[in-house]
Coordinates of N, CA and C in Angstrom, one line a residue:
I18 N 109.6 -20.5 -162.0 CA 108.1 -20.7 -162.0 C 107.6 -20.2 -160.7
T19 N 106.6 -19.3 -160.7 CA 106.1 -18.6 -159.5 C 104.6 -19.0 -159.3
A20 N 104.2 -19.2 -158.1 CA 102.8 -19.6 -157.7 C 102.1 -18.3 -157.2
E21 N 100.8 -18.2 -157.6 CA 100.0 -17.2 -157.2 C 98.6 -17.8 -156.9
T22 N 97.9 -17.2 -155.8 CA 96.6 -17.7 -155.5 C 95.6 -16.6 -155.9
Q23 N 94.6 -17.0 -156.6 CA 93.5 -16.1 -157.1 C 92.2 -16.8 -157.0
K24 N 91.2 -16.2 -156.3 CA 89.9 -16.7 -156.1 C 89.9 -18.2 -155.6
G25 N 90.8 -18.4 -154.7 CA 90.8 -19.8 -154.0 C 91.6 -20.8 -154.8
Y26 N 92.1 -20.5 -156.0 CA 92.8 -21.4 -156.8 C 94.3 -21.0 -156.9
T27 N 95.2 -22.0 -157.0 CA 96.6 -21.7 -157.2 C 97.0 -21.8 -158.6
Y28 N 97.7 -20.8 -159.1 CA 98.1 -20.7 -160.5 C 99.7 -20.6 -160.5
Y29 N 100.2 -21.1 -161.6 CA 101.7 -21.0 -161.8 C 102.0 -20.2 -163.1
R30 N 103.0 -19.4 -163.1 CA 103.4 -18.7 -164.2 C 104.9 -18.5 -164.3
C31 N 105.4 -18.0 -165.3 CA 106.8 -17.6 -165.5 C 107.2 -16.5 -164.4
T32 N 108.4 -16.7 -163.8 CA 108.8 -15.7 -162.8 C 109.1 -14.3 -163.4
K33 N 109.4 -14.3 -164.7 CA 109.6 -13.0 -165.4 C 110.8 -12.2 -164.8
R34 N 111.8 -12.9 -164.4 CA 112.9 -12.2 -163.8 C 113.8 -11.5 -164.9
L35 N 113.9 -12.1 -166.1 CA 114.8 -11.6 -167.1 C 114.0 -10.9 -168.3
T36 N 112.8 -11.4 -168.5 CA 112.1 -10.8 -169.7 C 110.6 -10.6 -169.3
N37 N 110.0 -9.9 -170.1 CA 108.5 -9.6 -170.0 C 107.8 -10.8 -170.6
C38 N 107.8 -11.9 -169.9 CA 107.2 -13.2 -170.4 C 105.7 -13.1 -170.6
T39 N 105.3 -13.6 -171.8 CA 103.9 -13.5 -172.1 C 103.1 -14.9 -172.0
Q40 N 103.8 -15.8 -171.4 CA 103.2 -17.2 -171.2 C 102.1 -17.1 -170.2
K41 N 101.0 -17.8 -170.5 CA 99.8 -17.8 -169.7 C 99.9 -18.6 -168.4
Y42 N 99.0 -18.4 -167.5 CA 99.0 -19.1 -166.2 C 98.6 -20.5 -166.4
V43 N 99.0 -21.4 -165.5 CA 98.6 -22.8 -165.5 C 98.0 -23.1 -164.1
R44 N 96.8 -23.7 -164.1 CA 96.2 -24.1 -162.8 C 97.1 -25.2 -162.1
E45 N 97.1 -25.2 -160.8 CA 97.9 -26.2 -160.1 C 97.5 -27.6 -160.4
E46 N 96.2 -27.8 -160.6 CA 95.7 -29.2 -160.9 C 96.3 -29.7 -162.3
E47 N 96.4 -28.8 -163.2 CA 97.0 -29.2 -164.5 C 98.5 -29.4 -164.4
L48 N 99.1 -28.5 -163.7 CA 100.6 -28.7 -163.5 C 100.9 -30.0 -162.7
A49 N 100.0 -30.3 -161.8 CA 100.2 -31.6 -161.0 C 100.1 -32.8 -161.9
T50 N 99.1 -32.7 -162.8 CA 98.9 -33.8 -163.8 C 100.2 -34.0 -164.7
Q51 N 100.8 -32.9 -165.1 CA 102.0 -32.9 -165.9 C 103.1 -33.5 -165.2
I52 N 103.3 -33.1 -163.9 CA 104.4 -33.7 -163.1 C 104.2 -35.2 -162.9
Q53 N 103.0 -35.6 -162.6 CA 102.7 -37.0 -162.4 C 103.0 -37.8 -163.7
S54 N 102.7 -37.2 -164.9 CA 103.0 -37.9 -166.1 C 104.5 -38.1 -166.3
I55 N 105.3 -37.1 -165.9 CA 106.7 -37.2 -166.0 C 107.3 -38.2 -165.1
L56 N 106.8 -38.2 -163.8 CA 107.3 -39.2 -162.9 C 106.9 -40.6 -163.3
Q57 N 105.8 -40.7 -163.9 CA 105.3 -42.0 -164.4 C 106.4 -42.7 -165.3
K58 N 107.0 -41.8 -166.1 CA 108.1 -42.3 -167.0 C 109.3 -42.9 -166.3
V59 N 109.6 -42.4 -165.1 CA 110.7 -42.9 -164.4 C 110.3 -43.8 -163.2
S60 N 109.0 -44.1 -163.1 CA 108.5 -44.9 -162.0 C 108.8 -46.4 -162.2
L61 N 109.3 -47.0 -161.2 CA 109.6 -48.4 -161.3 C 108.9 -49.1 -160.2
C62 N 108.0 -50.0 -160.5 CA 107.2 -50.7 -159.5 C 108.1 -51.7 -158.7
D63 N 107.5 -52.1 -157.5 CA 108.3 -52.9 -156.6 C 108.7 -54.2 -157.3
D64 N 107.8 -54.8 -158.0 CA 108.1 -56.1 -158.7 C 109.3 -56.0 -159.6
W65 N 109.2 -55.0 -160.5 CA 110.3 -54.8 -161.4 C 111.6 -54.5 -160.7
T66 N 111.5 -53.7 -159.7 CA 112.7 -53.3 -158.9 C 113.4 -54.5 -158.3
T67 N 112.6 -55.4 -157.7 CA 113.2 -56.7 -157.1 C 113.8 -57.5 -158.2
K68 N 113.2 -57.7 -159.3 CA 113.8 -58.5 -160.4 C 115.1 -57.9 -160.9
I69 N 115.1 -56.6 -161.1 CA 116.3 -56.0 -161.7 C 117.5 -56.0 -160.7
L70 N 117.2 -55.8 -159.4 CA 118.3 -55.8 -158.4 C 118.8 -57.2 -158.3
K71 N 118.0 -58.2 -158.4 CA 118.4 -59.6 -158.3 C 119.4 -59.9 -159.5
E72 N 119.0 -59.4 -160.7 CA 119.9 -59.7 -161.8 C 121.2 -58.9 -161.7
L73 N 121.2 -57.7 -161.2 CA 122.4 -57.0 -160.9 C 123.3 -57.6 -159.9
E74 N 122.7 -58.3 -158.9 CA 123.5 -59.0 -157.9 C 124.2 -60.2 -158.6
K75 N 123.5 -60.8 -159.6 CA 124.2 -61.9 -160.3 C 125.3 -61.4 -161.2
D76 N 125.1 -60.2 -161.8 CA 126.2 -59.6 -162.6 C 127.4 -59.3 -161.7
K77 N 127.2 -58.8 -160.5 CA 128.3 -58.5 -159.6 C 129.0 -59.7 -159.3
A78 N 128.3 -60.8 -159.0 CA 128.9 -62.1 -158.6 C 129.8 -62.6 -159.7
R79 N 129.3 -62.5 -160.9 CA 130.0 -63.0 -162.1 C 131.3 -62.2 -162.3
D80 N 131.2 -60.9 -162.1 CA 132.3 -60.0 -162.3 C 133.4 -60.4 -161.3
V81 N 133.0 -60.6 -160.1 CA 134.0 -61.0 -159.0 C 134.7 -62.3 -159.4
Q82 N 133.9 -63.2 -159.8 CA 134.4 -64.6 -160.2 C 135.4 -64.5 -161.3
S83 N 135.0 -63.7 -162.4 CA 135.9 -63.6 -163.6 C 137.2 -62.8 -163.3
S84 N 137.1 -61.9 -162.4 CA 138.3 -61.1 -162.1 C 139.2 -61.7 -161.0
R85 N 138.7 -62.8 -160.4 CA 139.5 -63.4 -159.3 C 140.9 -63.9 -159.7
P86 N 141.0 -64.6 -160.9 CA 142.3 -65.1 -161.3 C 143.3 -63.9 -161.5
Q87 N 142.8 -62.8 -162.1 CA 143.7 -61.7 -162.3 C 144.2 -61.1 -161.0
Q88 N 143.2 -61.0 -160.0 CA 143.6 -60.5 -158.7 C 144.5 -61.4 -158.0
Q89 N 144.4 -62.7 -158.1 CA 145.3 -63.6 -157.5 C 146.7 -63.5 -158.1
N90 N 146.8 -63.3 -159.4 CA 148.1 -63.1 -160.0 C 148.8 -61.9 -159.5
L91 N 148.0 -60.8 -159.3 CA 148.6 -59.6 -158.7 C 149.1 -59.8 -157.3
E92 N 148.3 -60.5 -156.5 CA 148.7 -60.8 -155.1 C 149.9 -61.7 -155.1
A93 N 150.1 -62.6 -156.1 CA 151.3 -63.4 -156.1 C 152.5 -62.5 -156.5
Q94 N 152.3 -61.6 -157.3 CA 153.4 -60.7 -157.7 C 153.8 -59.8 -156.5
I95 N 152.9 -59.5 -155.6 CA 153.2 -58.7 -154.4 C 154.1 -59.6 -153.5
V96 N 153.7 -60.8 -153.3 CA 154.5 -61.7 -152.5 C 155.9 -61.9 -153.0
A97 N 156.0 -62.0 -154.3 CA 157.3 -62.1 -155.0 C 158.1 -60.9 -154.8
M98 N 157.5 -59.7 -154.8 CA 158.2 -58.5 -154.6 C 158.7 -58.4 -153.2
D99 N 157.9 -58.8 -152.2 CA 158.4 -58.9 -150.8 C 159.6 -59.7 -150.7
G100 N 159.6 -60.8 -151.5 CA 160.8 -61.7 -151.5 C 162.0 -61.0 -152.0
K101 N 161.8 -60.2 -153.1 CA 163.0 -59.4 -153.6 C 163.5 -58.4 -152.7
I102 N 162.6 -57.8 -152.0 CA 163.0 -56.7 -151.0 C 163.8 -57.4 -149.8
N103 N 163.3 -58.5 -149.4 CA 164.0 -59.2 -148.3 C 165.4 -59.7 -148.8
K104 N 165.5 -60.2 -150.0 CA 166.8 -60.6 -150.6 C 167.7 -59.4 -150.7
L105 N 167.1 -58.3 -151.1 CA 168.0 -57.1 -151.3 C 168.6 -56.7 -150.0
I106 N 167.8 -56.8 -148.9 CA 168.4 -56.5 -147.6 C 169.5 -57.4 -147.2
D107 N 169.4 -58.7 -147.5 CA 170.5 -59.6 -147.2 C 171.7 -59.3 -148.0
I108 N 171.5 -58.9 -149.3 CA 172.7 -58.6 -150.2 C 173.4 -57.4 -149.6
Y109 N 172.6 -56.4 -149.2 CA 173.2 -55.2 -148.6 C 174.0 -55.5 -147.3
L110 N 173.4 -56.3 -146.5 CA 174.1 -56.6 -145.2 C 175.4 -57.4 -145.5
D111 N 175.4 -58.2 -146.6 CA 176.6 -58.9 -146.9 C 177.7 -58.0 -147.5
G112 N 177.4 -56.8 -147.7 CA 178.4 -55.8 -148.2 C 178.5 -55.8 -149.7
S113 N 177.6 -56.5 -150.4 CA 177.7 -56.6 -151.9 C 177.1 -55.4 -152.6
L114 N 176.4 -54.5 -151.8 CA 175.8 -53.3 -152.4 C 176.2 -52.1 -151.5
S115 N 176.4 -50.9 -152.2 CA 176.6 -49.7 -151.4 C 175.3 -49.2 -150.9
L116 N 175.3 -48.3 -149.9 CA 174.1 -47.8 -149.3 C 173.3 -47.1 -150.4
E117 N 173.9 -46.4 -151.3 CA 173.2 -45.7 -152.4 C 172.5 -46.6 -153.3
E118 N 173.3 -47.7 -153.7 CA 172.7 -48.7 -154.6 C 171.5 -49.4 -153.9
Y119 N 171.7 -49.7 -152.7 CA 170.6 -50.4 -151.9 C 169.4 -49.5 -151.8
Q120 N 169.5 -48.2 -151.5 CA 168.4 -47.3 -151.4 C 167.7 -47.2 -152.7
Q121 N 168.4 -47.0 -153.8 CA 167.8 -46.8 -155.1 C 167.0 -48.1 -155.5
K122 N 167.6 -49.3 -155.3 CA 166.9 -50.5 -155.7 C 165.7 -50.7 -154.8
K123 N 165.9 -50.4 -153.5 CA 164.7 -50.6 -152.6 C 163.6 -49.7 -153.0
E124 N 163.9 -48.5 -153.3 CA 162.8 -47.5 -153.7 C 162.1 -48.0 -155.0
T125 N 162.8 -48.6 -155.9 CA 162.2 -49.1 -157.1 C 161.3 -50.3 -156.8
Y126 N 161.7 -51.2 -156.0 CA 160.9 -52.3 -155.6 C 159.6 -51.8 -154.8
L127 N 159.8 -50.9 -153.9 CA 158.7 -50.4 -153.1 C 157.6 -49.7 -154.0
N128 N 158.1 -49.0 -155.0 CA 157.2 -48.3 -156.0 C 156.4 -49.3 -156.8
E129 N 157.1 -50.4 -157.2 CA 156.4 -51.5 -158.0 C 155.4 -52.2 -157.1
K130 N 155.8 -52.4 -155.8 CA 154.8 -53.0 -154.9 C 153.6 -52.2 -154.7
K131 N 153.8 -50.9 -154.5 CA 152.7 -49.9 -154.3 C 151.8 -49.9 -155.5
D132 N 152.3 -50.0 -156.7 CA 151.5 -50.0 -157.9 C 150.7 -51.3 -158.0
L133 N 151.3 -52.4 -157.6 CA 150.5 -53.7 -157.6 C 149.4 -53.7 -156.5
Q134 N 149.7 -53.1 -155.4 CA 148.7 -53.0 -154.3 C 147.5 -52.1 -154.8
E135 N 147.8 -51.0 -155.5 CA 146.7 -50.2 -156.0 C 145.9 -50.9 -157.0
R136 N 146.5 -51.7 -157.8 CA 145.8 -52.5 -158.8 C 144.9 -53.5 -158.2
V137 N 145.4 -54.1 -157.1 CA 144.5 -55.1 -156.4 C 143.3 -54.4 -155.7
K138 N 143.6 -53.2 -155.2 CA 142.6 -52.4 -154.6 C 141.5 -52.0 -155.6
D139 N 141.9 -51.7 -156.8 CA 141.0 -51.3 -157.9 C 140.1 -52.5 -158.3
F140 N 140.7 -53.7 -158.3 CA 139.9 -54.9 -158.6 C 138.9 -55.1 -157.5
A141 N 139.3 -55.0 -156.3 CA 138.4 -55.2 -155.2 C 137.2 -54.2 -155.2
A142 N 137.5 -53.0 -155.5 CA 136.4 -51.9 -155.5 C 135.7 -51.8 -156.8
G143 N 136.2 -52.3 -157.9 CA 135.6 -52.1 -159.2 C 134.2 -52.6 -159.3
G144 N 134.0 -53.9 -158.9 CA 132.7 -54.5 -159.0 C 131.7 -53.8 -158.1
D145 N 132.1 -53.4 -156.9 CA 131.1 -52.7 -156.0 C 130.8 -51.3 -156.5
N146 N 131.8 -50.7 -157.2 CA 131.6 -49.3 -157.6 C 130.4 -49.2 -158.6
W147 N 130.4 -50.0 -159.7 CA 129.4 -49.9 -160.7 C 128.1 -50.4 -160.1
F148 N 128.2 -51.5 -159.2 CA 127.0 -52.1 -158.7 C 126.2 -51.1 -157.8
E149 N 127.0 -50.5 -156.9 CA 126.3 -49.6 -155.9 C 125.7 -48.4 -156.6
R150 N 126.3 -47.9 -157.7 CA 125.7 -46.8 -158.4 C 124.4 -47.2 -159.2
A151 N 124.5 -48.4 -159.7 CA 123.3 -49.0 -160.4 C 122.2 -49.2 -159.5
K152 N 122.6 -49.8 -158.3 CA 121.6 -50.1 -157.3 C 120.9 -48.8 -156.8
D153 N 121.7 -47.8 -156.6 CA 121.1 -46.5 -156.1 C 120.1 -45.9 -157.1
F154 N 120.5 -46.0 -158.4 CA 119.7 -45.5 -159.5 C 118.3 -46.2 -159.6
V155 N 118.4 -47.6 -159.5 CA 117.2 -48.4 -159.6 C 116.3 -48.1 -158.4
T156 N 116.9 -47.9 -157.2 CA 116.2 -47.5 -156.0 C 115.5 -46.2 -156.1
D157 N 116.2 -45.3 -156.8 CA 115.6 -43.9 -157.1 C 114.4 -44.0 -158.0
L158 N 114.4 -44.9 -159.0 CA 113.3 -45.1 -159.9 C 112.1 -45.7 -159.1
N159 N 112.4 -46.6 -158.2 CA 111.3 -47.2 -157.3 C 110.7 -46.1 -156.4
R160 N 111.6 -45.2 -156.0 CA 111.1 -44.1 -155.1 C 110.0 -43.2 -155.8
A161 N 110.2 -43.1 -157.2 CA 109.2 -42.3 -157.9 C 107.8 -43.0 -157.8
S162 N 107.8 -44.3 -157.9 CA 106.6 -45.1 -157.7 C 106.0 -44.8 -156.4
C163 N 106.8 -44.8 -155.4 CA 106.2 -44.6 -154.0 C 105.7 -43.2 -153.9
V164 N 106.4 -42.2 -154.5 CA 105.9 -40.8 -154.4 C 104.6 -40.7 -155.1
L165 N 104.4 -41.3 -156.2 CA 103.1 -41.3 -157.0 C 102.0 -41.9 -156.2
R166 N 102.3 -43.0 -155.5 CA 101.3 -43.7 -154.7 C 100.8 -42.8 -153.5
E167 N 101.8 -42.1 -152.9 CA 101.5 -41.2 -151.8 C 100.6 -40.1 -152.2
G168 N 100.7 -39.6 -153.4 CA 99.8 -38.6 -153.9 C 100.1 -37.2 -153.3
N169 N 101.3 -37.0 -152.8 CA 101.6 -35.7 -152.2 C 102.3 -34.8 -153.2
L170 N 101.7 -33.7 -153.6 CA 102.2 -32.9 -154.7 C 103.6 -32.3 -154.3
E171 N 103.8 -32.0 -153.1 CA 105.1 -31.4 -152.7 C 106.2 -32.4 -152.8
S172 N 105.9 -33.7 -152.4 CA 106.9 -34.7 -152.6 C 107.2 -35.0 -154.1
Q173 N 106.2 -34.9 -154.9 CA 106.3 -35.1 -156.3 C 107.2 -34.0 -156.9
R174 N 107.0 -32.7 -156.5 CA 107.8 -31.6 -157.0 C 109.2 -31.8 -156.5
E175 N 109.5 -32.3 -155.3 CA 110.8 -32.5 -154.8 C 111.5 -33.5 -155.7
Y176 N 110.8 -34.6 -156.0 CA 111.4 -35.6 -156.8 C 111.7 -35.1 -158.2
L177 N 110.8 -34.3 -158.8 CA 111.1 -33.7 -160.1 C 112.3 -32.9 -160.1
E178 N 112.6 -32.2 -159.0 CA 113.8 -31.4 -158.9 C 115.0 -32.3 -158.8
K179 N 114.9 -33.5 -158.4 CA 116.0 -34.4 -158.3 C 116.4 -34.9 -159.7
I180 N 115.5 -35.0 -160.6 CA 115.8 -35.5 -162.0 C 116.0 -34.4 -163.0
G181 N 115.7 -33.1 -162.6 CA 115.8 -32.1 -163.6 C 116.2 -30.7 -163.0
S182 N 116.3 -29.7 -163.9 CA 116.6 -28.4 -163.5 C 116.2 -27.4 -164.5
N183 N 116.3 -26.1 -164.3 CA 115.9 -25.1 -165.3 C 114.5 -25.2 -165.7
F184 N 113.6 -25.2 -164.8 CA 112.2 -25.4 -165.1 C 111.5 -24.1 -165.6
I185 N 110.8 -24.3 -166.7 CA 110.1 -23.1 -167.2 C 108.7 -23.6 -167.7
L186 N 107.8 -22.7 -167.9 CA 106.5 -22.9 -168.5 C 106.5 -22.4 -169.9
K187 N 106.1 -23.2 -170.8 CA 106.0 -22.8 -172.2 C 104.8 -23.4 -172.8
E188 N 103.9 -22.5 -173.3 CA 102.6 -23.0 -173.8 C 101.8 -23.8 -172.8
R189 N 101.9 -23.3 -171.5 CA 101.3 -24.0 -170.4 C 101.8 -25.4 -170.2
R190 N 102.9 -25.7 -170.6 CA 103.5 -27.0 -170.4 C 104.8 -26.8 -169.6
I191 N 105.1 -27.7 -168.7 CA 106.4 -27.6 -167.9 C 107.5 -28.2 -168.8
N192 N 108.6 -27.4 -168.8 CA 109.8 -27.9 -169.6 C 111.0 -27.8 -168.6
F193 N 111.9 -28.7 -168.8 CA 113.1 -28.7 -167.9 C 114.2 -29.4 -168.5
S194 N 115.4 -29.3 -167.9 CA 116.6 -30.0 -168.4 C 116.9 -31.1 -167.5
S195 N 117.1 -32.3 -168.0 CA 117.6 -33.4 -167.2 C 119.0 -33.7 -167.5
E196 N 119.7 -34.2 -166.5 CA 121.1 -34.5 -166.7 C 121.5 -35.9 -166.2
G197 N 122.8 -36.3 -166.7 CA 123.3 -37.5 -166.2 C 122.4 -38.7 -166.6
T198 N 122.3 -39.7 -165.7 CA 121.6 -40.9 -166.0 C 120.2 -40.7 -166.3
F199 N 119.5 -39.7 -165.6 CA 118.1 -39.5 -165.9 C 117.9 -39.0 -167.3
R200 N 118.8 -38.2 -167.8 CA 118.6 -37.6 -169.2 C 118.6 -38.8 -170.2
H201 N 119.5 -39.7 -170.1 CA 119.6 -40.8 -171.0 C 118.4 -41.8 -170.8
Y202 N 118.0 -41.9 -169.5 CA 116.8 -42.8 -169.2 C 115.5 -42.2 -169.8
L203 N 115.3 -40.9 -169.6 CA 114.1 -40.3 -170.1 C 114.0 -40.3 -171.6
S204 N 115.1 -40.3 -172.3 CA 115.1 -40.2 -173.7 C 114.4 -41.4 -174.4
S205 N 114.3 -42.5 -173.6 CA 113.7 -43.7 -174.2 C 112.5 -44.2 -173.3
A206 N 112.2 -43.5 -172.2 CA 111.1 -43.9 -171.3 C 109.8 -43.5 -171.9
P207 N 108.7 -44.2 -171.5 CA 108.7 -45.4 -170.6 C 109.1 -46.7 -171.3
Y208 N 109.7 -47.6 -170.5 CA 110.1 -48.9 -170.9 C 109.0 -49.9 -170.8
Q209 N 108.9 -50.8 -171.8 CA 107.8 -51.7 -171.8 C 107.9 -52.9 -170.9
T210 N 109.1 -53.3 -170.6 CA 109.3 -54.5 -169.7 C 110.5 -54.2 -168.7
W211 N 110.6 -54.9 -167.7 CA 111.6 -54.7 -166.7 C 113.0 -55.1 -167.3
R212 N 113.0 -56.0 -168.3 CA 114.2 -56.4 -168.9 C 114.8 -55.2 -169.8
C213 N 113.9 -54.4 -170.3 CA 114.4 -53.2 -171.0 C 115.1 -52.2 -170.1
V214 N 114.5 -52.1 -168.9 CA 115.2 -51.2 -167.9 C 116.5 -51.8 -167.5
L215 N 116.5 -53.1 -167.2 CA 117.8 -53.8 -166.9 C 118.8 -53.6 -167.9
R216 N 118.4 -53.7 -169.2 CA 119.4 -53.5 -170.3 C 120.0 -52.1 -170.3
F217 N 119.1 -51.1 -170.0 CA 119.6 -49.7 -169.9 C 120.6 -49.6 -168.8
V218 N 120.3 -50.1 -167.6 CA 121.1 -50.0 -166.4 C 122.5 -50.7 -166.6
R219 N 122.4 -51.9 -167.2 CA 123.6 -52.6 -167.5 C 124.5 -51.8 -168.4
T220 N 123.9 -51.3 -169.5 CA 124.7 -50.5 -170.5 C 125.3 -49.3 -169.9
Y221 N 124.5 -48.6 -169.1 CA 125.0 -47.3 -168.6 C 126.0 -47.4 -167.5
F222 N 125.8 -48.3 -166.6 CA 126.7 -48.4 -165.4 C 127.8 -49.3 -165.5
R223 N 127.8 -50.2 -166.6 CA 128.9 -51.1 -166.7 C 129.9 -50.8 -167.8
G224 N 129.8 -49.4 -168.2 CA 130.9 -48.9 -169.0 C 130.7 -48.9 -170.5
S225 N 129.6 -48.4 -171.0 CA 129.4 -48.3 -172.4 C 129.5 -46.8 -172.7
P226 N 130.6 -46.3 -173.3 CA 130.9 -44.9 -173.5 C 129.8 -44.2 -174.4
E227 N 129.3 -44.9 -175.4 CA 128.4 -44.3 -176.3 C 127.1 -43.8 -175.6
V228 N 126.7 -44.5 -174.5 CA 125.5 -44.1 -173.7 C 125.8 -42.9 -172.9
K229 N 127.0 -42.7 -172.3 CA 127.3 -41.7 -171.4 C 127.6 -40.3 -172.1
N230 N 128.1 -40.4 -173.3 CA 128.5 -39.1 -174.0 C 127.3 -38.3 -174.3

C-alpha cells in the first residue's frame, strides 16, 4: 500500500509492484476509520483486562497445586536414585563389581536421574509457560485500547502490523492476513463479555489442539 499526497490530502493505493492494479484510491481519513474498526475488535478495556488476568492467576495457582503431588513423587525418586548411586559406589569399593560393571551401572543410574530432573524442571516451568504467554496476549489486547484512546494514526498502523501482514486494498477496503493467536481471536471478535475473552484465552493457551490447528 502506497501513500500519495494530492491537493493537500493523503491518499492510499495499491503499490502496483507486480500487476497493473486497477483498485481506486482511498482517502487517509477513510483508511484510518477502517484501521480503528479493526483495532476495536481486538481492543480490551482496562476493566476486562484486570478481571481476566486475575482469573488467569487463579488458574495458574490451581495448576501448581494440582501438579505438586506429581512433582514431589519425582523429587522422591531422585533422592532414591542418589541412594542407589551411593550404594553402587560402596559395592564397587568392596570389590563385588568390576570397573566396567560399575561404570555401566553408574551411567544407567545417572541417565535415569537426569531424566527425572528434566521432568521436575518441566513441571516447574509448565505453569509459568502457558500463563506468561496468555498474560502477554491479554496485555497486547489492552494495548490496542490504549492506542485507540491516544488517537495517533501512526501508532494504530504499527499495532495493525503487529496483528497482521500482506496488506492490500481491495474495493477501497483494507485486507490483510492475520496469524497465530490473533487469527483465531479475530475469527470470533468482537466478544460480548470479558468471560468470553477469558474462555478463548484459556482454550488457546492451556492446550486445546483444535483451536490452534
